[in-house]
XYZ file of C-alpha atoms in Angstrom:
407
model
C -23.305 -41.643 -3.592
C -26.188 -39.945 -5.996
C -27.173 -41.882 -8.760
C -25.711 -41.510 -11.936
C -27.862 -38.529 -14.613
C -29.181 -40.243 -17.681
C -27.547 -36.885 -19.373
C -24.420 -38.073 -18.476
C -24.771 -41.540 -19.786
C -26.078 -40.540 -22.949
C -23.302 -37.747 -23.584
C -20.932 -39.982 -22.340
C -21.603 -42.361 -25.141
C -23.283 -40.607 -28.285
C -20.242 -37.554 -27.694
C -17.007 -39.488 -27.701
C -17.641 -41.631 -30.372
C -17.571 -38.720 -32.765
C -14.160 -37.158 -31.500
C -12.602 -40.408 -31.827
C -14.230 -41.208 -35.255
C -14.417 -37.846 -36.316
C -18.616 -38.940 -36.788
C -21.621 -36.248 -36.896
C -22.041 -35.397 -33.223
C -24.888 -37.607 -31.618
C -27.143 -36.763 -28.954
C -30.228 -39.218 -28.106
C -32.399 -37.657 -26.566
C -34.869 -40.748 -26.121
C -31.988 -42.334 -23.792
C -32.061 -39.338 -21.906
C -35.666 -39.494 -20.910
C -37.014 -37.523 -23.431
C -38.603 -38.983 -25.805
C -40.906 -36.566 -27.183
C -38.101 -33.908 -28.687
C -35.823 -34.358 -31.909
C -34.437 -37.673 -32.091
C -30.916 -36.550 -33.335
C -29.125 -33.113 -32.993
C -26.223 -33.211 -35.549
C -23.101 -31.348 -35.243
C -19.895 -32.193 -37.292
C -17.030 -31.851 -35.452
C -15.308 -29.452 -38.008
C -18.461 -27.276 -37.538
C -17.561 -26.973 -33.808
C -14.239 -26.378 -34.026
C -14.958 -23.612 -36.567
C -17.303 -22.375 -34.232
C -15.331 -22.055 -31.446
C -12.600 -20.330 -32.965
C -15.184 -17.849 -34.037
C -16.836 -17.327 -30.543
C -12.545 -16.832 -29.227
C -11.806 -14.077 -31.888
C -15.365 -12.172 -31.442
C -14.347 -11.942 -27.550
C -11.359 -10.871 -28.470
C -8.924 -12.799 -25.975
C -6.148 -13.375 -28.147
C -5.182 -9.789 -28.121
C -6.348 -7.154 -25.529
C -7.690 -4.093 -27.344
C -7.908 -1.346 -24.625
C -5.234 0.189 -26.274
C -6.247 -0.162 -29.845
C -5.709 2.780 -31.788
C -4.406 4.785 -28.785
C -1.409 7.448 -28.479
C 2.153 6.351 -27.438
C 2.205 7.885 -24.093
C 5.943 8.067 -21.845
C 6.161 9.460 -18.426
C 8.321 9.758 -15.902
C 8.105 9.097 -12.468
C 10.355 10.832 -9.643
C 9.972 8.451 -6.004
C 10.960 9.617 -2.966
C 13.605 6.166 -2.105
C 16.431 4.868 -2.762
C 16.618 1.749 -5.018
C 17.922 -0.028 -1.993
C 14.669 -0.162 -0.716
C 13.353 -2.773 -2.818
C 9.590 -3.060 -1.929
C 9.138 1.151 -1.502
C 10.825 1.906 -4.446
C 10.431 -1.374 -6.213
C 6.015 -0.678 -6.178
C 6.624 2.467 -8.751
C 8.530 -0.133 -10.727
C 5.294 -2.689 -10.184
C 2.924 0.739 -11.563
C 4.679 1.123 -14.483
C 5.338 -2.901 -15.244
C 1.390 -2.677 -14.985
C 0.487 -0.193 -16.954
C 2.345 -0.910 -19.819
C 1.010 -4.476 -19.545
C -2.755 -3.114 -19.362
C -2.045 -0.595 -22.585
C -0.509 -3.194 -24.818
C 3.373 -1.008 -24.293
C 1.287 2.094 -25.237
C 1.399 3.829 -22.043
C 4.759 3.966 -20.442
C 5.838 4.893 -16.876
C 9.942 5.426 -15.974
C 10.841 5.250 -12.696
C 13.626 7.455 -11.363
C 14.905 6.534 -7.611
C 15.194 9.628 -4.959
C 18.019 12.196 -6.137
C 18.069 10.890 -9.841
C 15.908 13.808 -10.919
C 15.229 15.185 -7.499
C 16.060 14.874 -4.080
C 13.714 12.137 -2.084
C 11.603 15.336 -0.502
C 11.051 17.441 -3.450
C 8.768 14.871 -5.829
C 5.558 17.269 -5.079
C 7.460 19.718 -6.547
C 8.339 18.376 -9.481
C 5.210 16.659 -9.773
C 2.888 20.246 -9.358
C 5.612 22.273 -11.946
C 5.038 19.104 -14.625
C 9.002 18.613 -14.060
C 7.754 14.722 -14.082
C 4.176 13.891 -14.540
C 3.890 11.371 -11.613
C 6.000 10.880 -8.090
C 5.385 7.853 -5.799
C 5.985 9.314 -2.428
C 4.264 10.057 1.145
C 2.511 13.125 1.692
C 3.590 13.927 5.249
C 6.797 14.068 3.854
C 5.446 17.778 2.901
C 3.633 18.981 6.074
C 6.002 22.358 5.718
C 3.289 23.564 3.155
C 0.417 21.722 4.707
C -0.280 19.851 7.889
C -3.549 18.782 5.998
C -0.483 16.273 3.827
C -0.027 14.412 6.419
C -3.266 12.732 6.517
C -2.503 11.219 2.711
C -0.143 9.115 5.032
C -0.613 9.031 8.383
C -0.901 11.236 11.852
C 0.311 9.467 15.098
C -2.224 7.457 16.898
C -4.118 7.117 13.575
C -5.586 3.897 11.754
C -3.621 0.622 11.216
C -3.072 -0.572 7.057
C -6.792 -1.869 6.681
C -8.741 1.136 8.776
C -6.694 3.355 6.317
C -8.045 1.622 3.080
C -11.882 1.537 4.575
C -11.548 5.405 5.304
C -9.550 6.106 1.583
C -12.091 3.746 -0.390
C -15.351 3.546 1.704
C -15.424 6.581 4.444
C -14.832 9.851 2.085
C -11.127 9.738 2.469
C -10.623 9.873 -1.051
C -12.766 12.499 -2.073
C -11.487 15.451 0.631
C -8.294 14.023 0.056
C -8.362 15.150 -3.827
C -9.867 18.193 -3.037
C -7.387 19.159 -1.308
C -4.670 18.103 -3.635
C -6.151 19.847 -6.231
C -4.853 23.213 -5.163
C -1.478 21.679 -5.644
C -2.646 20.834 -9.460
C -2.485 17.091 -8.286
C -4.536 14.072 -8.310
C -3.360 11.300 -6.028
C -3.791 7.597 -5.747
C -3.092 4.799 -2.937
C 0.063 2.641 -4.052
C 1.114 1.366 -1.118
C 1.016 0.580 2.723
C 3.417 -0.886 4.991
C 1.356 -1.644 7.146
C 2.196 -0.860 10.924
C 6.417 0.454 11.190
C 9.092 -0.099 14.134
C 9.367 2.742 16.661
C 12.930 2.990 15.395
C 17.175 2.788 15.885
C 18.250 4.495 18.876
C 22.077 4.423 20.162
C 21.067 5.186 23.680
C 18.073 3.009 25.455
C 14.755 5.272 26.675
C 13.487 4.751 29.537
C 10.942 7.716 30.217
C 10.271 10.836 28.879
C 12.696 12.375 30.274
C 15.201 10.446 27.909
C 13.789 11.940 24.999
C 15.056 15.476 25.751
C 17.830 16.825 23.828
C 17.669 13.648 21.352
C 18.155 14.614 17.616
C 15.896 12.383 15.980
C 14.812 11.455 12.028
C 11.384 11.613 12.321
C 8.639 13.212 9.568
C 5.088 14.771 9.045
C 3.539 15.804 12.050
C 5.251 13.436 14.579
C 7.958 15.558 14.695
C 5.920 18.459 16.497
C 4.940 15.650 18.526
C 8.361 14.968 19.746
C 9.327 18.026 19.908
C 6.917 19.324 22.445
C 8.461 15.832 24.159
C 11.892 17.152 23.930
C 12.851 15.733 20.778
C 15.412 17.749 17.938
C 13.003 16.631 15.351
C 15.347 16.118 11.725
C 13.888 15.485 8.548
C 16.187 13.476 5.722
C 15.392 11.300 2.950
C 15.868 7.778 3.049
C 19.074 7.950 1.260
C 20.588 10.397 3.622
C 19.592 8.298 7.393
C 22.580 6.032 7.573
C 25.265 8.316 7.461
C 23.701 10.904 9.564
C 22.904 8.382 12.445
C 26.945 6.949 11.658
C 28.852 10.240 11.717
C 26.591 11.122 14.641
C 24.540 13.818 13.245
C 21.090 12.369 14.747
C 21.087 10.339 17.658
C 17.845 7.891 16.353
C 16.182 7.695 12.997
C 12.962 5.900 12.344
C 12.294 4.216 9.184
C 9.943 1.535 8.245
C 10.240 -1.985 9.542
C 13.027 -4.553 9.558
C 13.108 -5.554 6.010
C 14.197 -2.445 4.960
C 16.193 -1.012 8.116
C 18.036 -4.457 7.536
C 19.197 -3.298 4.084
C 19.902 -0.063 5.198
C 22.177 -1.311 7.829
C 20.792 1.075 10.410
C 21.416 -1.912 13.735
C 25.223 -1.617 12.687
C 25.206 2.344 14.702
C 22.878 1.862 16.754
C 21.590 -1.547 18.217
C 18.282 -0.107 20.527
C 15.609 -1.248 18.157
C 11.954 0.115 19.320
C 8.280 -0.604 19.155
C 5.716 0.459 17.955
C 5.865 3.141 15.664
C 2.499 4.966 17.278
C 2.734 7.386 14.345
C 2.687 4.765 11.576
C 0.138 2.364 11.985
C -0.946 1.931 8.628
C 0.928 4.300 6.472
C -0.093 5.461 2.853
C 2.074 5.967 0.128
C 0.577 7.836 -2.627
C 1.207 8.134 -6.643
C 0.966 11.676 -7.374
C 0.065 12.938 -10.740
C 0.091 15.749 -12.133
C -3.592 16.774 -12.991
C -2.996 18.373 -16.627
C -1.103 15.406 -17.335
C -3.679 13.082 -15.821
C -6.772 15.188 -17.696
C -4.577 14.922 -21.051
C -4.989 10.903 -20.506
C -7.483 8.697 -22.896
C -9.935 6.997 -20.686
C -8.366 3.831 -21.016
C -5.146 4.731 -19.886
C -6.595 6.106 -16.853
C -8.146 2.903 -16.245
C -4.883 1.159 -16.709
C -3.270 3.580 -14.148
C -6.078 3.324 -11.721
C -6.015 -0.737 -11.894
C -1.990 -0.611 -11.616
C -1.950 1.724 -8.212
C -4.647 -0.679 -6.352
C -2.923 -3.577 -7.355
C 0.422 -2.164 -6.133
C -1.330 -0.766 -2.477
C -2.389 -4.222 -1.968
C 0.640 -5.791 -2.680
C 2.990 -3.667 -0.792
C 1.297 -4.635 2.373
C 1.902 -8.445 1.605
C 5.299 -7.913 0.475
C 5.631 -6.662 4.035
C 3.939 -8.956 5.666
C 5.847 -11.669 4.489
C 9.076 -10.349 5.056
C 9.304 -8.440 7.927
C 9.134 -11.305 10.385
C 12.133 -12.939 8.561
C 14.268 -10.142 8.576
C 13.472 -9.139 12.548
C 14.955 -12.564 13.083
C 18.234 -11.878 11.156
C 18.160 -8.517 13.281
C 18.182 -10.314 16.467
C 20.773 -12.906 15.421
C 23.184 -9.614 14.534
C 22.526 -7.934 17.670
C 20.042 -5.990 17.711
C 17.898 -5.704 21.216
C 14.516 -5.136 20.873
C 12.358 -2.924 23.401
C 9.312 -1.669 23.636
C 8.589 2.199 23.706
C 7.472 2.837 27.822
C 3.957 3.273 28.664
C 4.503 6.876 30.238
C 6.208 7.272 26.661
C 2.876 6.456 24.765
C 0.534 8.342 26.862
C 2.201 11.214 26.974
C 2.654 11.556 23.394
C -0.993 10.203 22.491
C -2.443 13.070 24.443
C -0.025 15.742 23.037
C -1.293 14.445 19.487
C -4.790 14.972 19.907
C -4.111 18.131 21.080
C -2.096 19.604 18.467
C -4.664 18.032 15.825
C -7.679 20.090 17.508
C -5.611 23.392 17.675
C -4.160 22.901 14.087
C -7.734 22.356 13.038
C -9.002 25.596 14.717
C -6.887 27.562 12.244
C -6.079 25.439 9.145
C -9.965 24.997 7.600
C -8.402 22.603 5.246
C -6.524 20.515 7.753
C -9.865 20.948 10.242
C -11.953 19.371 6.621
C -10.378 15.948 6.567
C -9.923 15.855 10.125
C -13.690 15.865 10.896
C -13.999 13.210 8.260
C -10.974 11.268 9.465
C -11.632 11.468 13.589
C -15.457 9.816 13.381
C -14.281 7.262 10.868
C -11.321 6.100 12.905
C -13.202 6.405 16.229
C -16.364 3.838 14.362
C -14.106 1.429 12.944
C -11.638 0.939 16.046
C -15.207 -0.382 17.777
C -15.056 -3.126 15.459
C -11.817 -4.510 15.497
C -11.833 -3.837 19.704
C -14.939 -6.524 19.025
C -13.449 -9.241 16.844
C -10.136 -8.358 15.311
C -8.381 -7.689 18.685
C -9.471 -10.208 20.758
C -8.894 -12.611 18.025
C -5.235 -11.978 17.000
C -4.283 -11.535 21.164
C -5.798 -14.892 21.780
C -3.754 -16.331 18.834
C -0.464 -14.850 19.697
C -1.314 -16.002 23.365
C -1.710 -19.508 22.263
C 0.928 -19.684 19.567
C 3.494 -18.275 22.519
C 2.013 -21.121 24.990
C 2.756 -24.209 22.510
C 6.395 -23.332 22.215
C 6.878 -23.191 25.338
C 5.985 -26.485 26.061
């Protein structure tokens, strides 16, 4: 072991005696190899203490003052799920929890679940006619106005959770992102990913592309063009509406998100065919919308606040994922449910129908064909990392984890 510092010997006896004795604080400096400065430095202890409560109130810890002197500020906030969903709809909850923690109660955010102000797929609406100054929602959900919405989400075939955040916060995402939402009056923020979703709930099992024909299917944003030039009835519902369609028999397969939340839902009670992957989520975004008068009306602070609250909540809706998706897929199996993977002929075929329809949609939509020229390059540079580290990594991994329990 290194031999002991003379500082610490000589604090260690000149500066507990005084605490103890309540004595002038002591420090020799001759003991401490110096014997050409002061002898004594003398500091009572009251001194100290009267010194540190100073230094505490002049930082001003005891009470945050962001919000010192700052409106009263109450908005509400329409989301596109159903309270069921705990972690989708729960996040908006997390946004507003934050916020009014960050403003001192100044700034206050009310969430309203799909259908309690309006229906799950009309939150842009409300959000661009100021009916509610924010929505938390998913902006493929709206790819009736605007292809170009889906990429606030995600396209099929597209970036997994962390590729998604690295193109929205470090490849220009972001910034044609907004410009494009302006024209809608909106300003949008990340709060949320689920990271990479289930292929879906389908009563009958698919065994080629030929199965897919015919098949009335919950699906949303662009992958439902997709299917459909595969055969699919594409349907689009809210989350709140899925279960009793696929029950009463109205759609044959619905997609969701992943087997936490299917599991609430109760989708593997109507139909037991659970697939994988979901090629057309594999990192979607969900996005707080804002209406941009409202946001512009804002004090700094409180934009600050918000803009702190929605990057906490996209980071944590990924782990909230994480850690609960694996438990619940077990729970699914023990029910019933039978997993299987979506057939290779199945994935080509639809990969090479979605690049297509992205390059013709771009040669007519200059706003889709904008973030798509920053999206494509991004995607195609950061996939050559992971297929260098993160890939061969996590298959080894799974490899070996599979190989110890079976022995």
């Amino acid at each position: 072991s290194s031999p002991a510092s003379p500082w610490s010997s000589a604090i260690a006896v000149d500066a507990a005696a005084p605490l103890r004795n309540k004595q002038p604080f002591v420090l020799n400096m001759e003991r401490c190899g110096r014997s050409n400065a002061p002898e004594k430095i003398e500091m009572k202890r009251r001194e100290l203490l009267a010194f540190g409560g100073a230094g505490l109130a002049a930082t001003g810890i005891a009470a945050p003052a962001v919000a010192q002197g700052q409106p009263q500020v109450q908005w509400r906030l329409a989301s596109s799920f159903p309270k069921s969903t705990d972690i989708l709809f729960g996040t908006s909850e997390m946004i507003g929890r934050r916020v009014s923690e960050l403003t001192e109660g100044r700034f206050q955010i009310r969430s309203f679940a799909s259908g309690e102000i309006v229906p799950g797929l009309q939150v842009l609406d409300a959000v661009q006619n100021a009916t509610v100054e924010c929505g938390h929602t998913c902006g493929y959900y709206y790819v009736g106005k605007d292809p170009t919405f889906a990429f606030d989400t995600a396209i099929p075939f597209g970036p997994n959770a962390r590729q998604m955040n690295a193109w929205i916060r470090h490849g220009g995402g972001l910034e044609v992102l907004r410009e494009f939402f302006q024209t809608y009056n909106i300003i949008q923020f990340p709060a949320g990913n689920t990271g990479a979703q289930m292929g879906g709930w389908f009563r009958k099992e698919i065994k080629s592309v030929e199965d897919l024909r015919g098949l009335k299917m919950r699906i949303a944003g662009l992958t439902g063009e997709i299917m459909a030039k595969l055969g699919v009835v594409p349907q689009q519902l809210a989350g709140g509406d899925v279960y009793p369609a696929l029950e009463k028999g109205t759609i044959d397969a619905t997609e969701f998100v992943g087997p936490y939340d299917d599991e609430k839902l109760g989708f593997f009670q109507v139909a037991k065919n659970y697939y994988y992957p979901g090629w057309w989520e594999g990192g979607p975004q969900v996005s707080l919308f804002v209406n941009l008068d409202a946001w512009n009306a804002l004090p700094a602070p409180y934009k600050a606040a918000l803009e702190v609250a929605c990057a906490e909540a996209n980071a944590d809706m990924t782990a909230r994922y994480d850690a609960e998706n694996a438990r619940a897929l077990k729970r699914l199996i023990a029910k019933g449910t039978v997993l299987r993977g979506f057939p290779r002929e199945v994935m080509q075929a639809a990969h090479e129908v979605a690049f297509t329809l992205y390059d013709e949609i771009a040669a007519k939509n200059p706003a889709f064909k904008k973030v798509y020229e920053s999206w494509k390059p991004f995607l195609e540079e950061t996939q050559l990392w992971f297929r260098v580290a993160e890939l061969p990594y996590d298959g080894f991994v799974v490899a070996a984890a599979q190989r110890q329990q079976r022995q």
